[in-house]
mmCIF file of N, CA and C in Angstrom:
data_model
loop_
_atom_site.group_PDB
_atom_site.id
_atom_site.type_symbol
_atom_site.label_atom_id
_atom_site.label_comp_id
_atom_site.label_asym_id
_atom_site.label_seq_id
_atom_site.Cartn_x
_atom_site.Cartn_y
_atom_site.Cartn_z
ATOM 1 N N MET A 1 92.536 96.827 65.388
ATOM 2 C CA MET A 1 93.534 97.531 64.620
ATOM 3 C C MET A 1 93.591 98.965 65.136
ATOM 4 N N LEU A 2 94.798 99.458 65.261
ATOM 5 C CA LEU A 2 95.036 100.815 65.735
ATOM 6 C C LEU A 2 95.385 101.701 64.543
ATOM 7 N N GLU A 3 94.647 102.781 64.395
ATOM 8 C CA GLU A 3 94.921 103.785 63.365
ATOM 9 C C GLU A 3 95.561 104.977 64.075
ATOM 10 N N HIS A 4 96.751 105.348 63.627
ATOM 11 C CA HIS A 4 97.488 106.420 64.284
ATOM 12 C C HIS A 4 98.162 107.283 63.235
ATOM 13 N N THR A 5 98.772 108.358 63.678
ATOM 14 C CA THR A 5 99.401 109.315 62.765
ATOM 15 C C THR A 5 100.910 109.249 62.903
ATOM 16 N N GLY A 6 101.598 109.176 61.760
ATOM 17 C CA GLY A 6 103.059 109.163 61.759
ATOM 18 C C GLY A 6 103.602 110.437 62.386
ATOM 19 N N ARG A 7 104.524 110.300 63.313
ATOM 20 C CA ARG A 7 105.030 111.451 64.068
ATOM 21 C C ARG A 7 105.869 112.392 63.206
ATOM 22 N N LYS A 8 106.467 111.888 62.137
ATOM 23 C CA LYS A 8 107.291 112.740 61.271
ATOM 24 C C LYS A 8 106.553 113.127 60.002
ATOM 25 N N THR A 9 105.808 112.167 59.430
ATOM 26 C CA THR A 9 105.174 112.395 58.134
ATOM 27 C C THR A 9 103.757 112.926 58.233
ATOM 28 N N GLY A 10 103.094 112.672 59.352
ATOM 29 C CA GLY A 10 101.687 113.041 59.476
ATOM 30 C C GLY A 10 100.760 112.110 58.710
ATOM 31 N N THR A 11 101.324 111.043 58.156
ATOM 32 C CA THR A 11 100.565 110.076 57.361
ATOM 33 C C THR A 11 99.801 109.122 58.272
ATOM 34 N N ARG A 12 98.607 108.736 57.836
ATOM 35 C CA ARG A 12 97.814 107.777 58.582
ATOM 36 C C ARG A 12 98.516 106.417 58.530
ATOM 37 N N ARG A 13 98.652 105.784 59.693
ATOM 38 C CA ARG A 13 99.322 104.481 59.815
ATOM 39 C C ARG A 13 98.392 103.507 60.531
ATOM 40 N N TYR A 14 98.671 102.211 60.350
ATOM 41 C CA TYR A 14 97.850 101.168 60.960
ATOM 42 C C TYR A 14 98.746 100.107 61.590
ATOM 43 N N ALA A 15 98.301 99.581 62.721
ATOM 44 C CA ALA A 15 99.004 98.477 63.375
ATOM 45 C C ALA A 15 97.945 97.524 63.933
ATOM 46 N N VAL A 16 98.114 96.251 63.641
ATOM 47 C CA VAL A 16 97.228 95.239 64.204
ATOM 48 C C VAL A 16 97.858 94.780 65.517
ATOM 49 N N LEU A 17 97.126 94.952 66.601
ATOM 50 C CA LEU A 17 97.636 94.661 67.937
ATOM 51 C C LEU A 17 96.659 93.753 68.675
ATOM 52 N N GLU A 18 97.177 93.028 69.637
ATOM 53 C CA GLU A 18 96.326 92.183 70.475
ATOM 54 C C GLU A 18 95.924 92.962 71.720
ATOM 55 N N ILE A 19 94.632 92.956 71.992
ATOM 56 C CA ILE A 19 94.142 93.546 73.231
ATOM 57 C C ILE A 19 94.429 92.536 74.333
ATOM 58 N N ILE A 20 95.209 92.943 75.316
ATOM 59 C CA ILE A 20 95.571 92.001 76.376
ATOM 60 C C ILE A 20 94.763 92.195 77.650
ATOM 61 N N HIS A 21 94.038 93.316 77.723
ATOM 62 C CA HIS A 21 93.252 93.567 78.930
ATOM 63 C C HIS A 21 92.197 94.628 78.635
ATOM 64 N N CYS A 22 91.037 94.468 79.244
ATOM 65 C CA CYS A 22 89.958 95.464 79.177
ATOM 66 C C CYS A 22 89.559 95.794 80.608
ATOM 67 N N PRO A 23 90.197 96.780 81.228
ATOM 68 C CA PRO A 23 89.924 97.066 82.635
ATOM 69 C C PRO A 23 88.517 97.590 82.899
ATOM 70 N N GLN A 24 87.916 98.173 81.870
ATOM 71 C CA GLN A 24 86.552 98.697 81.989
ATOM 72 C C GLN A 24 85.999 98.853 80.580
ATOM 73 N N PRO A 25 84.691 98.940 80.444
ATOM 74 C CA PRO A 25 84.129 99.145 79.101
ATOM 75 C C PRO A 25 84.700 100.414 78.468
ATOM 76 N N GLY A 26 85.101 100.294 77.216
ATOM 77 C CA GLY A 26 85.641 101.443 76.499
ATOM 78 C C GLY A 26 87.123 101.690 76.684
ATOM 79 N N THR A 27 87.808 100.792 77.383
ATOM 80 C CA THR A 27 89.258 100.914 77.538
ATOM 81 C C THR A 27 89.908 99.590 77.156
ATOM 82 N N TYR A 28 90.854 99.657 76.236
ATOM 83 C CA TYR A 28 91.610 98.486 75.807
ATOM 84 C C TYR A 28 93.080 98.712 76.117
ATOM 85 N N VAL A 29 93.750 97.673 76.591
ATOM 86 C CA VAL A 29 95.185 97.772 76.867
ATOM 87 C C VAL A 29 95.934 96.896 75.870
ATOM 88 N N VAL A 30 96.972 97.480 75.268
ATOM 89 C CA VAL A 30 97.838 96.764 74.334
ATOM 90 C C VAL A 30 99.282 96.926 74.818
ATOM 91 N N ALA A 31 100.108 95.937 74.488
ATOM 92 C CA ALA A 31 101.523 95.976 74.880
ATOM 93 C C ALA A 31 102.384 96.122 73.634
ATOM 94 N N SER A 32 103.528 96.760 73.807
ATOM 95 C CA SER A 32 104.471 96.916 72.715
ATOM 96 C C SER A 32 105.574 95.871 72.846
ATOM 97 N N GLY A 33 105.448 94.783 72.111
ATOM 98 C CA GLY A 33 106.420 93.694 72.155
ATOM 99 C C GLY A 33 107.811 94.096 71.691
ATOM 100 N N PHE A 34 107.922 95.214 70.976
ATOM 101 C CA PHE A 34 109.222 95.724 70.562
ATOM 102 C C PHE A 34 109.661 96.894 71.436
ATOM 103 N N GLY A 35 108.973 97.048 72.572
ATOM 104 C CA GLY A 35 109.359 98.095 73.514
ATOM 105 C C GLY A 35 109.065 99.485 72.986
ATOM 106 N N THR A 36 109.821 100.449 73.470
ATOM 107 C CA THR A 36 109.583 101.845 73.095
ATOM 108 C C THR A 36 110.098 102.182 71.706
ATOM 109 N N ARG A 37 110.766 101.231 71.055
ATOM 110 C CA ARG A 37 111.275 101.517 69.704
ATOM 111 C C ARG A 37 110.266 101.175 68.602
ATOM 112 N N ALA A 38 109.137 100.548 68.961
ATOM 113 C CA ALA A 38 108.107 100.248 67.955
ATOM 114 C C ALA A 38 107.570 101.563 67.389
ATOM 115 N N HIS A 39 107.455 101.632 66.085
ATOM 116 C CA HIS A 39 107.006 102.875 65.456
ATOM 117 C C HIS A 39 105.605 103.275 65.896
ATOM 118 N N TRP A 40 104.682 102.310 65.993
ATOM 119 C CA TRP A 40 103.326 102.668 66.415
ATOM 120 C C TRP A 40 103.352 103.260 67.820
ATOM 121 N N PHE A 41 104.187 102.706 68.680
ATOM 122 C CA PHE A 41 104.296 103.181 70.063
ATOM 123 C C PHE A 41 104.828 104.616 70.080
ATOM 124 N N ARG A 42 105.867 104.856 69.325
ATOM 125 C CA ARG A 42 106.449 106.195 69.266
ATOM 126 C C ARG A 42 105.457 107.192 68.670
ATOM 127 N N ASN A 43 104.693 106.738 67.680
ATOM 128 C CA ASN A 43 103.706 107.619 67.063
ATOM 129 C C ASN A 43 102.595 108.015 68.037
ATOM 130 N N VAL A 44 102.071 107.059 68.800
ATOM 131 C CA VAL A 44 100.976 107.404 69.712
ATOM 132 C C VAL A 44 101.473 108.202 70.915
ATOM 133 N N ARG A 45 102.739 108.066 71.259
ATOM 134 C CA ARG A 45 103.294 108.913 72.320
ATOM 135 C C ARG A 45 103.403 110.360 71.820
ATOM 136 N N ALA A 46 103.707 110.536 70.534
ATOM 137 C CA ALA A 46 103.810 111.878 69.958
ATOM 138 C C ALA A 46 102.436 112.488 69.693
ATOM 139 N N ASN A 47 101.473 111.653 69.298
ATOM 140 C CA ASN A 47 100.114 112.125 69.013
ATOM 141 C C ASN A 47 99.127 111.083 69.530
ATOM 142 N N PRO A 48 98.598 111.276 70.732
ATOM 143 C CA PRO A 48 97.759 110.249 71.350
ATOM 144 C C PRO A 48 96.337 110.137 70.791
ATOM 145 N N LYS A 49 95.956 111.004 69.875
ATOM 146 C CA LYS A 49 94.626 110.902 69.274
ATOM 147 C C LYS A 49 94.670 109.821 68.193
ATOM 148 N N VAL A 50 93.913 108.742 68.415
ATOM 149 C CA VAL A 50 93.942 107.576 67.536
ATOM 150 C C VAL A 50 92.511 107.128 67.219
ATOM 151 N N ARG A 51 92.409 106.115 66.372
ATOM 152 C CA ARG A 51 91.131 105.439 66.136
ATOM 153 C C ARG A 51 91.363 103.951 66.334
ATOM 154 N N VAL A 52 90.363 103.291 66.898
ATOM 155 C CA VAL A 52 90.453 101.869 67.189
ATOM 156 C C VAL A 52 89.385 101.142 66.387
ATOM 157 N N HIS A 53 89.799 100.096 65.679
ATOM 158 C CA HIS A 53 88.898 99.254 64.905
ATOM 159 C C HIS A 53 88.835 97.897 65.609
ATOM 160 N N THR A 54 87.665 97.491 66.081
ATOM 161 C CA THR A 54 87.528 96.197 66.747
ATOM 162 C C THR A 54 86.362 95.432 66.141
ATOM 163 N N GLY A 55 86.622 94.188 65.745
ATOM 164 C CA GLY A 55 85.571 93.312 65.240
ATOM 165 C C GLY A 55 84.709 93.974 64.184
ATOM 166 N N ALA A 56 83.406 93.817 64.322
ATOM 167 C CA ALA A 56 82.452 94.353 63.352
ATOM 168 C C ALA A 56 82.003 95.769 63.708
ATOM 169 N N HIS A 57 82.590 96.365 64.745
ATOM 170 C CA HIS A 57 82.207 97.706 65.175
ATOM 171 C C HIS A 57 82.805 98.773 64.263
ATOM 172 N N ARG A 58 82.147 99.901 64.209
ATOM 173 C CA ARG A 58 82.683 101.034 63.466
ATOM 174 C C ARG A 58 83.930 101.547 64.170
ATOM 175 N N PRO A 59 84.871 102.148 63.434
ATOM 176 C CA PRO A 59 86.061 102.722 64.084
ATOM 177 C C PRO A 59 85.642 103.745 65.135
ATOM 178 N N ALA A 60 86.355 103.742 66.255
ATOM 179 C CA ALA A 60 86.045 104.652 67.355
ATOM 180 C C ALA A 60 87.242 105.542 67.647
ATOM 181 N N GLU A 61 86.958 106.820 67.887
ATOM 182 C CA GLU A 61 87.998 107.755 68.313
ATOM 183 C C GLU A 61 88.459 107.352 69.713
ATOM 184 N N ALA A 62 89.750 107.502 69.977
ATOM 185 C CA ALA A 62 90.289 107.147 71.284
ATOM 186 C C ALA A 62 91.510 107.999 71.591
ATOM 187 N N THR A 63 91.898 107.963 72.848
ATOM 188 C CA THR A 63 93.121 108.621 73.296
ATOM 189 C C THR A 63 94.037 107.553 73.871
ATOM 190 N N ALA A 64 95.281 107.552 73.424
ATOM 191 C CA ALA A 64 96.271 106.584 73.904
ATOM 192 C C ALA A 64 97.033 107.196 75.067
ATOM 193 N N ARG A 65 97.197 106.399 76.131
ATOM 194 C CA ARG A 65 97.988 106.877 77.270
ATOM 195 C C ARG A 65 98.863 105.742 77.786
ATOM 196 N N LEU A 66 100.060 106.102 78.174
ATOM 197 C CA LEU A 66 101.011 105.146 78.725
ATOM 198 C C LEU A 66 100.546 104.730 80.117
ATOM 199 N N LEU A 67 100.543 103.426 80.391
ATOM 200 C CA LEU A 67 100.167 102.954 81.713
ATOM 201 C C LEU A 67 101.247 103.317 82.721
ATOM 202 N N THR A 68 100.822 103.581 83.943
ATOM 203 C CA THR A 68 101.775 103.809 85.027
ATOM 204 C C THR A 68 102.431 102.473 85.357
ATOM 205 N N SER A 69 103.507 102.491 86.109
ATOM 206 C CA SER A 69 104.167 101.236 86.484
ATOM 207 C C SER A 69 103.238 100.369 87.322
ATOM 208 N N GLU A 70 102.391 100.962 88.153
ATOM 209 C CA GLU A 70 101.440 100.192 88.958
ATOM 210 C C GLU A 70 100.392 99.521 88.065
ATOM 211 N N GLU A 71 99.851 100.279 87.109
ATOM 212 C CA GLU A 71 98.870 99.711 86.171
ATOM 213 C C GLU A 71 99.517 98.597 85.350
ATOM 214 N N ASN A 72 100.738 98.856 84.910
ATOM 215 C CA ASN A 72 101.486 97.884 84.110
ATOM 216 C C ASN A 72 101.642 96.565 84.869
ATOM 217 N N ALA A 73 102.044 96.656 86.116
ATOM 218 C CA ALA A 73 102.239 95.463 86.947
ATOM 219 C C ALA A 73 100.934 94.700 87.126
ATOM 220 N N ALA A 74 99.838 95.413 87.353
ATOM 221 C CA ALA A 74 98.540 94.766 87.551
ATOM 222 C C ALA A 74 98.080 94.053 86.284
ATOM 223 N N VAL A 75 98.258 94.687 85.136
ATOM 224 C CA VAL A 75 97.860 94.067 83.867
ATOM 225 C C VAL A 75 98.701 92.822 83.600
ATOM 226 N N LEU A 76 100.006 92.930 83.811
ATOM 227 C CA LEU A 76 100.886 91.781 83.563
ATOM 228 C C LEU A 76 100.547 90.620 84.502
ATOM 229 N N ALA A 77 100.303 90.905 85.766
ATOM 230 C CA ALA A 77 99.943 89.853 86.723
ATOM 231 C C ALA A 77 98.633 89.182 86.333
ATOM 232 N N ALA A 78 97.655 89.967 85.907
ATOM 233 C CA ALA A 78 96.369 89.406 85.479
ATOM 234 C C ALA A 78 96.546 88.535 84.238
ATOM 235 N N TYR A 79 97.374 88.991 83.302
ATOM 236 C CA TYR A 79 97.627 88.201 82.097
ATOM 237 C C TYR A 79 98.300 86.871 82.447
ATOM 238 N N GLN A 80 99.275 86.924 83.323
ATOM 239 C CA GLN A 80 99.982 85.703 83.731
ATOM 240 C C GLN A 80 99.027 84.711 84.394
ATOM 241 N N ARG A 81 98.118 85.200 85.238
ATOM 242 C CA ARG A 81 97.146 84.319 85.897
ATOM 243 C C ARG A 81 96.151 83.733 84.902
ATOM 244 N N SER A 82 95.685 84.556 83.981
ATOM 245 C CA SER A 82 94.662 84.117 83.024
ATOM 246 C C SER A 82 95.203 83.240 81.909
ATOM 247 N N HIS A 83 96.460 83.417 81.559
ATOM 248 C CA HIS A 83 97.053 82.719 80.415
ATOM 249 C C HIS A 83 98.429 82.154 80.775
ATOM 250 N N PRO A 84 98.517 81.248 81.748
ATOM 251 C CA PRO A 84 99.837 80.787 82.210
ATOM 252 C C PRO A 84 100.642 80.066 81.120
ATOM 253 N N ARG A 85 99.989 79.273 80.298
ATOM 254 C CA ARG A 85 100.733 78.560 79.249
ATOM 255 C C ARG A 85 101.216 79.523 78.170
ATOM 256 N N ALA A 86 100.367 80.444 77.783
ATOM 257 C CA ALA A 86 100.766 81.438 76.782
ATOM 258 C C ALA A 86 101.914 82.286 77.314
ATOM 259 N N TRP A 87 101.827 82.680 78.598
ATOM 260 C CA TRP A 87 102.879 83.491 79.192
ATOM 261 C C TRP A 87 104.206 82.744 79.235
ATOM 262 N N ALA A 88 104.153 81.452 79.542
ATOM 263 C CA ALA A 88 105.384 80.645 79.593
ATOM 264 C C ALA A 88 106.080 80.625 78.233
ATOM 265 N N THR A 89 105.307 80.640 77.180
ATOM 266 C CA THR A 89 105.872 80.657 75.830
ATOM 267 C C THR A 89 106.277 82.065 75.414
ATOM 268 N N LEU A 90 105.447 83.019 75.757
ATOM 269 C CA LEU A 90 105.646 84.395 75.312
ATOM 270 C C LEU A 90 106.783 85.106 76.037
ATOM 271 N N ARG A 91 106.950 84.831 77.306
ATOM 272 C CA ARG A 91 107.954 85.546 78.107
ATOM 273 C C ARG A 91 109.355 85.478 77.505
ATOM 274 N N PRO A 92 109.884 84.275 77.169
ATOM 275 C CA PRO A 92 111.243 84.257 76.604
ATOM 276 C C PRO A 92 111.344 84.972 75.259
ATOM 277 N N VAL A 93 110.279 84.941 74.480
ATOM 278 C CA VAL A 93 110.276 85.650 73.196
ATOM 279 C C VAL A 93 110.361 87.157 73.444
ATOM 280 N N LEU A 94 109.555 87.646 74.382
ATOM 281 C CA LEU A 94 109.596 89.072 74.709
ATOM 282 C C LEU A 94 110.956 89.479 75.261
ATOM 283 N N GLU A 95 111.526 88.656 76.125
ATOM 284 C CA GLU A 95 112.836 88.984 76.687
ATOM 285 C C GLU A 95 113.896 89.073 75.598
ATOM 286 N N THR A 96 113.821 88.183 74.616
ATOM 287 C CA THR A 96 114.762 88.232 73.495
ATOM 288 C C THR A 96 114.535 89.485 72.662
ATOM 289 N N THR A 97 113.290 89.763 72.348
ATOM 290 C CA THR A 97 112.955 90.920 71.516
ATOM 291 C C THR A 97 113.292 92.235 72.217
ATOM 292 N N LEU A 98 112.960 92.312 73.502
ATOM 293 C CA LEU A 98 113.210 93.533 74.259
ATOM 294 C C LEU A 98 114.670 93.686 74.675
ATOM 295 N N GLY A 99 115.412 92.568 74.669
ATOM 296 C CA GLY A 99 116.823 92.605 75.041
ATOM 297 C C GLY A 99 117.061 92.708 76.529
ATOM 298 N N THR A 100 116.081 92.323 77.329
ATOM 299 C CA THR A 100 116.215 92.381 78.791
ATOM 300 C C THR A 100 115.289 91.358 79.432
ATOM 301 N N ARG A 101 115.612 90.983 80.649
ATOM 302 C CA ARG A 101 114.743 90.059 81.383
ATOM 303 C C ARG A 101 113.501 90.812 81.853
ATOM 304 N N MET A 102 112.393 90.103 81.887
ATOM 305 C CA MET A 102 111.154 90.709 82.372
ATOM 306 C C MET A 102 111.252 90.869 83.881
ATOM 307 N N ASP A 103 111.061 92.082 84.358
ATOM 308 C CA ASP A 103 111.027 92.279 85.803
ATOM 309 C C ASP A 103 109.634 91.911 86.316
ATOM 310 N N LYS A 104 109.481 91.792 87.605
ATOM 311 C CA LYS A 104 108.209 91.336 88.160
ATOM 312 C C LYS A 104 107.063 92.299 87.859
ATOM 313 N N ASP A 105 107.387 93.565 87.647
ATOM 314 C CA ASP A 105 106.361 94.551 87.351
ATOM 315 C C ASP A 105 106.085 94.697 85.855
ATOM 316 N N GLY A 106 106.935 94.090 85.032
ATOM 317 C CA GLY A 106 106.721 94.162 83.590
ATOM 318 C C GLY A 106 106.960 95.531 82.999
ATOM 319 N N THR A 107 107.685 96.382 83.719
ATOM 320 C CA THR A 107 107.863 97.741 83.221
ATOM 321 C C THR A 107 108.752 97.827 81.987
ATOM 322 N N CYS A 108 109.472 96.748 81.673
ATOM 323 C CA CYS A 108 110.265 96.772 80.440
ATOM 324 C C CYS A 108 109.364 96.491 79.228
ATOM 325 N N LEU A 109 108.125 96.076 79.473
ATOM 326 C CA LEU A 109 107.144 95.835 78.417
ATOM 327 C C LEU A 109 106.135 96.975 78.463
ATOM 328 N N PRO A 110 106.366 98.036 77.698
ATOM 329 C CA PRO A 110 105.471 99.189 77.792
ATOM 330 C C PRO A 110 104.064 98.845 77.309
ATOM 331 N N MET A 111 103.078 99.385 78.022
ATOM 332 C CA MET A 111 101.677 99.146 77.686
ATOM 333 C C MET A 111 100.962 100.474 77.537
ATOM 334 N N ILE A 112 100.028 100.466 76.626
ATOM 335 C CA ILE A 112 99.231 101.658 76.309
ATOM 336 C C ILE A 112 97.753 101.322 76.531
ATOM 337 N N ALA A 113 97.053 102.217 77.203
ATOM 338 C CA ALA A 113 95.595 102.117 77.326
ATOM 339 C C ALA A 113 94.987 102.974 76.216
ATOM 340 N N LEU A 114 94.023 102.401 75.536
ATOM 341 C CA LEU A 114 93.293 103.115 74.493
ATOM 342 C C LEU A 114 91.910 103.415 75.061
ATOM 343 N N ASP A 115 91.696 104.666 75.429
ATOM 344 C CA ASP A 115 90.440 105.094 76.041
ATOM 345 C C ASP A 115 89.523 105.615 74.948
ATOM 346 N N ILE A 116 88.429 104.876 74.688
ATOM 347 C CA ILE A 116 87.491 105.246 73.647
ATOM 348 C C ILE A 116 86.764 106.534 74.050
ATOM 349 N N THR A 117 86.652 107.441 73.106
ATOM 350 C CA THR A 117 85.930 108.691 73.323
ATOM 351 C C THR A 117 84.435 108.398 73.243
ATOM 352 N N PRO A 118 83.667 108.751 74.275
ATOM 353 C CA PRO A 118 82.219 108.502 74.233
ATOM 354 C C PRO A 118 81.563 109.227 73.069
ATOM 355 N N HIS A 119 80.510 108.608 72.509
ATOM 356 C CA HIS A 119 79.752 109.257 71.435
ATOM 357 C C HIS A 119 79.021 110.476 71.984
ATOM 358 N N ARG A 120 78.917 111.491 71.168
ATOM 359 C CA ARG A 120 78.221 112.714 71.600
ATOM 360 C C ARG A 120 76.850 112.765 71.019
#
């Protein structure tokens, strides 16, 4: 679960998201199935300081950052290889929701890396 701050209200908000990739320990990648119009996505772009709740772990401070087009393409390719049946089902749903065909790089599907802040 992602805890973030409303960009207009400053109110604490929550979004349950699927982690689609973990490129390294302490980094989680999530995709915005509603594109750049998703409120959680817009909120973390305005204020990237977030908290991440995973499993039985305590909430962790993190910084949200938009993946580059190269990172985006690599994550999407890895997801397609690892989950071909899920991707076959998910792709048309995403294309309908996003209102565009998925390009080979997946750049129409914005992704955010959540970089956990190390404990001090």
